[in-house]
Amino acid sequence: MNNINTLIAELCSNGVEYRELGDVLNYEQPSKYIVQSTDYKDDYKTPVLTAGQSFVLGYTDETKGIYKASKEEPVIIFDDFTTSFHWVDFDFKVKSSAMKMLCPKINVEINFRFVYYAMKCISYAPQDHARQWISKYSKFNFPIPPLAIQQEIVNILDKFTQLDTELEAERESRSKQYKYYLNQLLIVNDKGLKANGVRAEWKTLEEVCLSISAGGDLPGNYIKGQKTPSNKYPYPIFANATDINGLYGYTDNYKIESDAVTISARGAKVGYHTIREAKFTPIIRLITLIPNKEIITTKFLNYVLDITSIVGTEGGIPQLTVPTVKKIKIPIPSLSEQERIVAILDKFDKLVNSKSEGLPAEIAARRKQYEYYRGKLLDFKNVNNG
């Protein structure tokens, strides 16, 4: 930042010119680069791209109509409907015509990577399904400081981007390690022995739980959408959904007094399970398991369900029933062994999944820091405004 401030004082203390994106970028229609086959395989060479959130749809073995991008000649893939975009420096094909390939105009002195970061500062959500580049997005103004300043900004933001990539890679590595230990610590062979020789007994969920019940109707008094407890409505209501952990709202009473594990019983997330703290109310299509703590701990129950096949009914909308859940079998080692396993898995879970600490928290903090500095670095006085 000190170096940039020095450069600004030397090169553009009175401000910088602002120009429209369309003045500095050319676009190319993707028609000749559209993939013909949807037979994607991971061992094929060429990625097939969409500018949406999925970005890489798969890989194709087609050899014709490939867009040749590289680190020396990169391109920005722009989705003309969603206005999402990606930096691409490798060969590719595209999925549909709802995309544009953006490149710098030859006669404009501009750092293309700088323009990419400037585009990320544009806050715009399309209100219709019209194509957006020509009608709207290309007309957004952005600052153009001297090239030396552009490059310094790119250097700083690239470091943040690289750090984010490294943290995500670390998280992925730890996630794989977590899944490995999850299986190593919980899998029991046909002789009832774990990998370390500790014996475990197969029991049904009905045998290890004090109760297994389906969620009922909404309580008489509640506030839908309330996100935190209040004096009047202190007890959470949980539904079958997974957004915001299934929180539906809050009420003035509770149905379940103990901590428990709930399982989503219907829809695309059937089988999704999580721990609930004591004093809550489950509603329709959410099954609640209250463990018998003389046999199994709540945390161990939740972990062991991670390696347990929880299958809904076939045909129509998948769903679970209480009688079906009661019959599911899980391995039960001693309580001391359960506690040992939980202590190990908790460390991995915190590192991989916790939003308040561990890698997710670190990634979130770094992204917030990146967005802050990106905004500061691209905030220039407009020389045309005096």
C-alpha positions as a Python dict, from the first residue, in 0.01 Angstrom:
ca = {
    (1, 'M'): (0, 0, 0),
    (2, 'N'): (286, 241, 81),
    (3, 'N'): (440, 178, -261),
    (4, 'I'): (107, 238, -434),
    (5, 'N'): (44, 558, -238),
    (6, 'T'): (387, 681, -343),
    (7, 'L'): (315, 600, -709),
    (8, 'I'): (-24, 771, -692),
    (9, 'A'): (136, 1084, -545),
    (10, 'E'): (395, 1082, -824),
    (11, 'L'): (185, 980, -1124),
    (12, 'C'): (-181, 1071, -1067),
    (13, 'S'): (-228, 1288, -761),
    (14, 'N'): (-513, 1476, -933),
    (15, 'G'): (-708, 1161, -1017),
    (16, 'V'): (-734, 913, -1304),
    (17, 'E'): (-946, 869, -1612),
    (18, 'Y'): (-1253, 645, -1592),
    (19, 'R'): (-1362, 451, -1899),
    (20, 'E'): (-1631, 201, -1992),
    (21, 'L'): (-1539, -167, -2001),
    (22, 'G'): (-1651, -182, -2362),
    (23, 'D'): (-1389, 80, -2451),
    (24, 'V'): (-1101, -145, -2350),
    (25, 'L'): (-1236, -499, -2405),
    (26, 'N'): (-1336, -687, -2717),
    (27, 'Y'): (-1578, -977, -2705),
    (28, 'E'): (-1606, -1287, -2918),
    (29, 'Q'): (-1914, -1504, -2965),
    (30, 'P'): (-1857, -1870, -2871),
    (31, 'S'): (-2045, -2041, -3158),
    (32, 'K'): (-1745, -2220, -3309),
    (33, 'Y'): (-1620, -2335, -2967),
    (34, 'I'): (-1941, -2500, -2842),
    (35, 'V'): (-1899, -2866, -2743),
    (36, 'Q'): (-2095, -3113, -2956),
    (37, 'S'): (-2104, -3412, -2720),
    (38, 'T'): (-2206, -3429, -2355),
    (39, 'D'): (-2007, -3748, -2303),
    (40, 'Y'): (-1779, -3596, -2040),
    (41, 'K'): (-1507, -3798, -1868),
    (42, 'D'): (-1243, -3692, -1617),
    (43, 'D'): (-966, -3860, -1814),
    (44, 'Y'): (-1041, -3656, -2128),
    (45, 'K'): (-811, -3363, -2197),
    (46, 'T'): (-1015, -3051, -2274),
    (47, 'P'): (-1238, -2884, -2012),
    (48, 'V'): (-1588, -2773, -2107),
    (49, 'L'): (-1674, -2442, -1940),
    (50, 'T'): (-1978, -2247, -1837),
    (51, 'A'): (-1948, -1911, -1667),
    (52, 'G'): (-2194, -2011, -1395),
    (53, 'Q'): (-2100, -2136, -1050),
    (54, 'S'): (-2011, -2487, -1169),
    (55, 'F'): (-1764, -2339, -1424),
    (56, 'V'): (-1603, -2671, -1536),
    (57, 'L'): (-1888, -2897, -1645),
    (58, 'G'): (-1660, -3183, -1743),
    (59, 'Y'): (-1393, -3285, -1992),
    (60, 'T'): (-1425, -3377, -2360),
    (61, 'D'): (-1211, -3565, -2612),
    (62, 'E'): (-1315, -3339, -2901),
    (63, 'T'): (-1019, -3192, -3086),
    (64, 'K'): (-1187, -2937, -3314),
    (65, 'G'): (-1317, -2595, -3220),
    (66, 'I'): (-1097, -2552, -2913),
    (67, 'Y'): (-1035, -2199, -2785),
    (68, 'K'): (-661, -2157, -2737),
    (69, 'A'): (-598, -1961, -2420),
    (70, 'S'): (-269, -1949, -2229),
    (71, 'K'): (-93, -1758, -1951),
    (72, 'E'): (45, -1526, -2218),
    (73, 'E'): (-296, -1482, -2386),
    (74, 'P'): (-565, -1539, -2122),
    (75, 'V'): (-937, -1472, -2167),
    (76, 'I'): (-1229, -1383, -1942),
    (77, 'I'): (-1529, -1614, -1981),
    (78, 'F'): (-1841, -1402, -1929),
    (79, 'D'): (-2192, -1546, -1883),
    (80, 'D'): (-2421, -1312, -2073),
    (81, 'F'): (-2725, -1394, -1859),
    (82, 'T'): (-2590, -1420, -1503),
    (83, 'T'): (-2293, -1179, -1548),
    (84, 'S'): (-2069, -1426, -1366),
    (85, 'F'): (-1719, -1453, -1511),
    (86, 'H'): (-1389, -1641, -1475),
    (87, 'W'): (-1025, -1586, -1562),
    (88, 'V'): (-907, -1861, -1799),
    (89, 'D'): (-550, -1929, -1913),
    (90, 'F'): (-588, -2279, -2059),
    (91, 'D'): (-747, -2433, -2370),
    (92, 'F'): (-1120, -2506, -2349),
    (93, 'K'): (-1456, -2556, -2516),
    (94, 'V'): (-1781, -2397, -2402),
    (95, 'K'): (-2124, -2533, -2317),
    (96, 'S'): (-2358, -2278, -2473),
    (97, 'S'): (-2391, -1954, -2667),
    (98, 'A'): (-2485, -1766, -2348),
    (99, 'M'): (-2120, -1678, -2301),
    (100, 'K'): (-1865, -1434, -2432),
    (101, 'M'): (-1485, -1447, -2447),
    (102, 'L'): (-1345, -1110, -2340),
    (103, 'C'): (-996, -992, -2442),
    (104, 'P'): (-819, -655, -2430),
    (105, 'K'): (-842, -435, -2737),
    (106, 'I'): (-513, -417, -2924),
    (107, 'N'): (-489, -36, -2933),
    (108, 'V'): (-547, 15, -2559),
    (109, 'E'): (-268, 20, -2302),
    (110, 'I'): (-421, -174, -2017),
    (111, 'N'): (-325, -450, -1776),
    (112, 'F'): (-584, -717, -1855),
    (113, 'R'): (-557, -873, -1508),
    (114, 'F'): (-625, -530, -1357),
    (115, 'V'): (-947, -505, -1561),
    (116, 'Y'): (-1050, -848, -1431),
    (117, 'Y'): (-1013, -733, -1071),
    (118, 'A'): (-1196, -409, -1150),
    (119, 'M'): (-1488, -611, -1291),
    (120, 'K'): (-1511, -793, -958),
    (121, 'C'): (-1590, -461, -790),
    (122, 'I'): (-1903, -413, -1001),
    (123, 'S'): (-2214, -493, -804),
    (124, 'Y'): (-2490, -577, -1049),
    (125, 'A'): (-2761, -843, -1056),
    (126, 'P'): (-2956, -878, -1384),
    (127, 'Q'): (-3328, -816, -1344),
    (128, 'D'): (-3428, -997, -1664),
    (129, 'H'): (-3306, -1274, -1894),
    (130, 'A'): (-3169, -1043, -2161),
    (131, 'R'): (-2807, -1068, -2266),
    (132, 'Q'): (-2613, -829, -2045),
    (133, 'W'): (-2270, -754, -2193),
    (134, 'I'): (-2374, -515, -2470),
    (135, 'S'): (-2688, -377, -2305),
    (136, 'K'): (-2546, -310, -1961),
    (137, 'Y'): (-2220, -459, -1837),
    (138, 'S'): (-1989, -315, -2103),
    (139, 'K'): (-2108, 34, -2009),
    (140, 'F'): (-1985, 23, -1649),
    (141, 'N'): (-1709, 274, -1574),
    (142, 'F'): (-1388, 180, -1395),
    (143, 'P'): (-1064, 367, -1310),
    (144, 'I'): (-755, 344, -1528),
    (145, 'P'): (-447, 451, -1331),
    (146, 'P'): (-99, 444, -1491),
    (147, 'L'): (29, 97, -1586),
    (148, 'A'): (284, 93, -1304),
    (149, 'I'): (3, 133, -1050),
    (150, 'Q'): (-215, -123, -1226),
    (151, 'Q'): (67, -377, -1204),
    (152, 'E'): (130, -306, -834),
    (153, 'I'): (-241, -357, -759),
    (154, 'V'): (-241, -682, -957),
    (155, 'N'): (63, -806, -762),
    (156, 'I'): (-111, -745, -429),
    (157, 'L'): (-445, -898, -528),
    (158, 'D'): (-274, -1196, -692),
    (159, 'K'): (-107, -1273, -359),
    (160, 'F'): (-446, -1279, -188),
    (161, 'T'): (-581, -1503, -465),
    (162, 'Q'): (-287, -1742, -433),
    (163, 'L'): (-331, -1760, -56),
    (164, 'D'): (-699, -1842, -102),
    (165, 'T'): (-609, -2119, -348),
    (166, 'E'): (-356, -2265, -105),
    (167, 'L'): (-603, -2257, 185),
    (168, 'E'): (-870, -2428, -27),
    (169, 'A'): (-618, -2695, -129),
    (170, 'E'): (-526, -2747, 237),
    (171, 'R'): (-891, -2776, 327),
    (172, 'E'): (-947, -3033, 52),
    (173, 'S'): (-645, -3233, 171),
    (174, 'R'): (-764, -3225, 532),
    (175, 'S'): (-1115, -3319, 422),
    (176, 'K'): (-981, -3632, 251),
    (177, 'Q'): (-776, -3710, 562),
    (178, 'Y'): (-1087, -3665, 775),
    (179, 'K'): (-1287, -3906, 560),
    (180, 'Y'): (-1004, -4160, 578),
    (181, 'Y'): (-993, -4151, 958),
    (182, 'L'): (-1372, -4151, 973),
    (183, 'N'): (-1371, -4488, 802),
    (184, 'Q'): (-1065, -4622, 985),
    (185, 'L'): (-1211, -4538, 1325),
    (186, 'L'): (-1568, -4648, 1263),
    (187, 'I'): (-1564, -4940, 1020),
    (188, 'V'): (-1623, -5280, 1180),
    (189, 'N'): (-1550, -5609, 1003),
    (190, 'D'): (-1780, -5912, 981),
    (191, 'K'): (-1627, -6048, 1304),
    (192, 'G'): (-1735, -5741, 1498),
    (193, 'L'): (-1382, -5598, 1527),
    (194, 'K'): (-1254, -5251, 1448),
    (195, 'A'): (-917, -5192, 1281),
    (196, 'N'): (-742, -5162, 1620),
    (197, 'G'): (-894, -5491, 1737),
    (198, 'V'): (-1153, -5331, 1964),
    (199, 'R'): (-1481, -5518, 1964),
    (200, 'A'): (-1805, -5352, 1857),
    (201, 'E'): (-2157, -5488, 1857),
    (202, 'W'): (-2409, -5428, 1580),
    (203, 'K'): (-2735, -5283, 1708),
    (204, 'T'): (-3038, -5120, 1552),
    (205, 'L'): (-3104, -4753, 1610),
    (206, 'E'): (-3416, -4854, 1800),
    (207, 'E'): (-3198, -5053, 2041),
    (208, 'V'): (-2962, -4764, 2115),
    (209, 'C'): (-3210, -4476, 2127),
    (210, 'L'): (-3457, -4384, 2397),
    (211, 'S'): (-3696, -4263, 2129),
    (212, 'I'): (-3717, -4212, 1752),
    (213, 'S'): (-3999, -3983, 1650),
    (214, 'A'): (-4125, -3780, 1355),
    (215, 'G'): (-4163, -3405, 1376),
    (216, 'G'): (-4514, -3279, 1432),
    (217, 'D'): (-4714, -2970, 1344),
    (218, 'L'): (-4599, -2617, 1415),
    (219, 'P'): (-4650, -2507, 1777),
    (220, 'G'): (-4928, -2267, 1867),
    (221, 'N'): (-4701, -1965, 1918),
    (222, 'Y'): (-4396, -1899, 1703),
    (223, 'I'): (-4216, -1649, 1481),
    (224, 'K'): (-4118, -1783, 1140),
    (225, 'G'): (-3781, -1658, 1018),
    (226, 'Q'): (-3657, -1544, 1360),
    (227, 'K'): (-3285, -1619, 1352),
    (228, 'T'): (-3184, -1575, 1716),
    (229, 'P'): (-3360, -1650, 2045),
    (230, 'S'): (-3556, -1380, 2222),
    (231, 'N'): (-3704, -1355, 2571),
    (232, 'K'): (-4051, -1429, 2435),
    (233, 'Y'): (-3949, -1699, 2188),
    (234, 'P'): (-3626, -1867, 2311),
    (235, 'Y'): (-3663, -2219, 2167),
    (236, 'P'): (-3570, -2306, 1807),
    (237, 'I'): (-3794, -2484, 1557),
    (238, 'F'): (-3613, -2707, 1308),
    (239, 'A'): (-3749, -2823, 974),
    (240, 'N'): (-3645, -3068, 703),
    (241, 'A'): (-3437, -2806, 518),
    (242, 'T'): (-3058, -2772, 531),
    (243, 'D'): (-3034, -2396, 472),
    (244, 'I'): (-2926, -2218, 793),
    (245, 'N'): (-2913, -2565, 944),
    (246, 'G'): (-3287, -2617, 902),
    (247, 'L'): (-3383, -2334, 1138),
    (248, 'Y'): (-3750, -2246, 1076),
    (249, 'G'): (-3801, -1994, 1357),
    (250, 'Y'): (-3846, -1976, 1733),
    (251, 'T'): (-4126, -2060, 1975),
    (252, 'D'): (-4211, -2021, 2345),
    (253, 'N'): (-4197, -2393, 2427),
    (254, 'Y'): (-4018, -2708, 2318),
    (255, 'K'): (-4098, -3067, 2231),
    (256, 'I'): (-3755, -3230, 2272),
    (257, 'E'): (-3585, -3170, 2606),
    (258, 'S'): (-3260, -3361, 2544),
    (259, 'D'): (-2983, -3302, 2294),
    (260, 'A'): (-3046, -3527, 1995),
    (261, 'V'): (-2966, -3612, 1633),
    (262, 'T'): (-3216, -3521, 1362),
    (263, 'I'): (-3246, -3678, 1017),
    (264, 'S'): (-3413, -3513, 718),
    (265, 'A'): (-3684, -3753, 606),
    (266, 'R'): (-3796, -3621, 269),
    (267, 'G'): (-3669, -3463, -52),
    (268, 'A'): (-3327, -3416, -210),
    (269, 'K'): (-3150, -3397, 128),
    (270, 'V'): (-3309, -3711, 268),
    (271, 'G'): (-3070, -3869, 517),
    (272, 'Y'): (-2901, -3541, 611),
    (273, 'H'): (-2831, -3554, 984),
    (274, 'T'): (-2694, -3322, 1248),
    (275, 'I'): (-2677, -3268, 1624),
    (276, 'R'): (-2936, -3047, 1795),
    (277, 'E'): (-2885, -2893, 2135),
    (278, 'A'): (-3143, -2959, 2407),
    (279, 'K'): (-3485, -2792, 2409),
    (280, 'F'): (-3607, -2761, 2052),
    (281, 'T'): (-3910, -2846, 1841),
    (282, 'P'): (-3884, -3055, 1520),
    (283, 'I'): (-4163, -3018, 1267),
    (284, 'I'): (-4299, -3235, 986),
    (285, 'R'): (-4053, -3455, 791),
    (286, 'L'): (-3774, -3423, 1047),
    (287, 'I'): (-3700, -3739, 1246),
    (288, 'T'): (-3547, -3703, 1592),
    (289, 'L'): (-3322, -3962, 1756),
    (290, 'I'): (-3265, -3931, 2132),
    (291, 'P'): (-2970, -4159, 2220),
    (292, 'N'): (-2959, -4378, 2528),
    (293, 'K'): (-2640, -4237, 2675),
    (294, 'E'): (-2573, -4555, 2869),
    (295, 'I'): (-2512, -4713, 2527),
    (296, 'I'): (-2414, -4440, 2284),
    (297, 'T'): (-2314, -4072, 2295),
    (298, 'T'): (-2489, -3813, 2083),
    (299, 'K'): (-2171, -3719, 1897),
    (300, 'F'): (-2077, -4079, 1824),
    (301, 'L'): (-2426, -4142, 1690),
    (302, 'N'): (-2394, -3848, 1454),
    (303, 'Y'): (-2049, -3956, 1334),
    (304, 'V'): (-2144, -4318, 1281),
    (305, 'L'): (-2438, -4208, 1066),
    (306, 'D'): (-2177, -4055, 831),
    (307, 'I'): (-2072, -4405, 726),
    (308, 'T'): (-2420, -4557, 743),
    (309, 'S'): (-2643, -4609, 441),
    (310, 'I'): (-2960, -4408, 499),
    (311, 'V'): (-3180, -4470, 197),
    (312, 'G'): (-3524, -4325, 133),
    (313, 'T'): (-3809, -4498, -46),
    (314, 'E'): (-3776, -4557, -419),
    (315, 'G'): (-4003, -4386, -668),
    (316, 'G'): (-4151, -4039, -641),
    (317, 'I'): (-4001, -3809, -379),
    (318, 'P'): (-3746, -3997, -161),
    (319, 'Q'): (-3853, -4018, 201),
    (320, 'L'): (-3774, -4194, 528),
    (321, 'T'): (-4016, -4325, 787),
    (322, 'V'): (-3968, -4383, 1159),
    (323, 'P'): (-4010, -4765, 1123),
    (324, 'T'): (-3740, -4767, 853),
    (325, 'V'): (-3497, -4562, 1062),
    (326, 'K'): (-3552, -4783, 1366),
    (327, 'K'): (-3425, -5087, 1171),
    (328, 'I'): (-3095, -4927, 1060),
    (329, 'K'): (-2796, -5106, 1217),
    (330, 'I'): (-2479, -4937, 1341),
    (331, 'P'): (-2163, -5066, 1517),
    (332, 'I'): (-2144, -4985, 1890),
    (333, 'P'): (-1806, -5007, 2069),
    (334, 'S'): (-1767, -4930, 2440),
    (335, 'L'): (-1840, -4579, 2565),
    (336, 'S'): (-1470, -4521, 2633),
    (337, 'E'): (-1386, -4617, 2273),
    (338, 'Q'): (-1665, -4390, 2149),
    (339, 'E'): (-1518, -4099, 2343),
    (340, 'R'): (-1171, -4170, 2200),
    (341, 'I'): (-1308, -4176, 1845),
    (342, 'V'): (-1512, -3859, 1895),
    (343, 'A'): (-1211, -3671, 2034),
    (344, 'I'): (-1009, -3752, 1719),
    (345, 'L'): (-1288, -3677, 1473),
    (346, 'D'): (-1382, -3355, 1651),
    (347, 'K'): (-1034, -3217, 1580),
    (348, 'F'): (-1065, -3292, 1209),
    (349, 'D'): (-1423, -3167, 1195),
    (350, 'K'): (-1326, -2839, 1358),
    (351, 'L'): (-1034, -2793, 1121),
    (352, 'V'): (-1231, -2879, 806),
    (353, 'N'): (-1588, -2763, 874),
    (354, 'S'): (-1603, -2509, 1157),
    (355, 'K'): (-1712, -2162, 1046),
    (356, 'S'): (-1586, -2002, 1367),
    (357, 'E'): (-1237, -2158, 1368),
    (358, 'G'): (-1020, -2382, 1154),
    (359, 'L'): (-968, -2353, 779),
    (360, 'P'): (-1319, -2229, 684),
    (361, 'A'): (-1284, -1940, 928),
    (362, 'E'): (-936, -1863, 796),
    (363, 'I'): (-1060, -1871, 436),
    (364, 'A'): (-1355, -1644, 519),
    (365, 'A'): (-1129, -1396, 699),
    (366, 'R'): (-879, -1385, 412),
    (367, 'R'): (-1158, -1333, 155),
    (368, 'K'): (-1302, -1050, 359),
    (369, 'Q'): (-956, -896, 381),
    (370, 'Y'): (-908, -942, 5),
    (371, 'E'): (-1240, -772, -74),
    (372, 'Y'): (-1155, -483, 157),
    (373, 'Y'): (-816, -422, -4),
    (374, 'R'): (-956, -472, -354),
    (375, 'G'): (-1209, -196, -287),
    (376, 'K'): (-946, 33, -138),
    (377, 'L'): (-696, -29, -418),
    (378, 'L'): (-950, 43, -692),
    (379, 'D'): (-1094, 356, -533),
    (380, 'F'): (-950, 640, -738),
    (381, 'K'): (-1054, 1000, -773),
    (382, 'N'): (-1214, 1062, -1113),
    (383, 'V'): (-1009, 1329, -1288),
    (384, 'N'): (-1314, 1431, -1492),
    (385, 'N'): (-1506, 1525, -1176),
    (386, 'G'): (-1260, 1795, -1082),
}
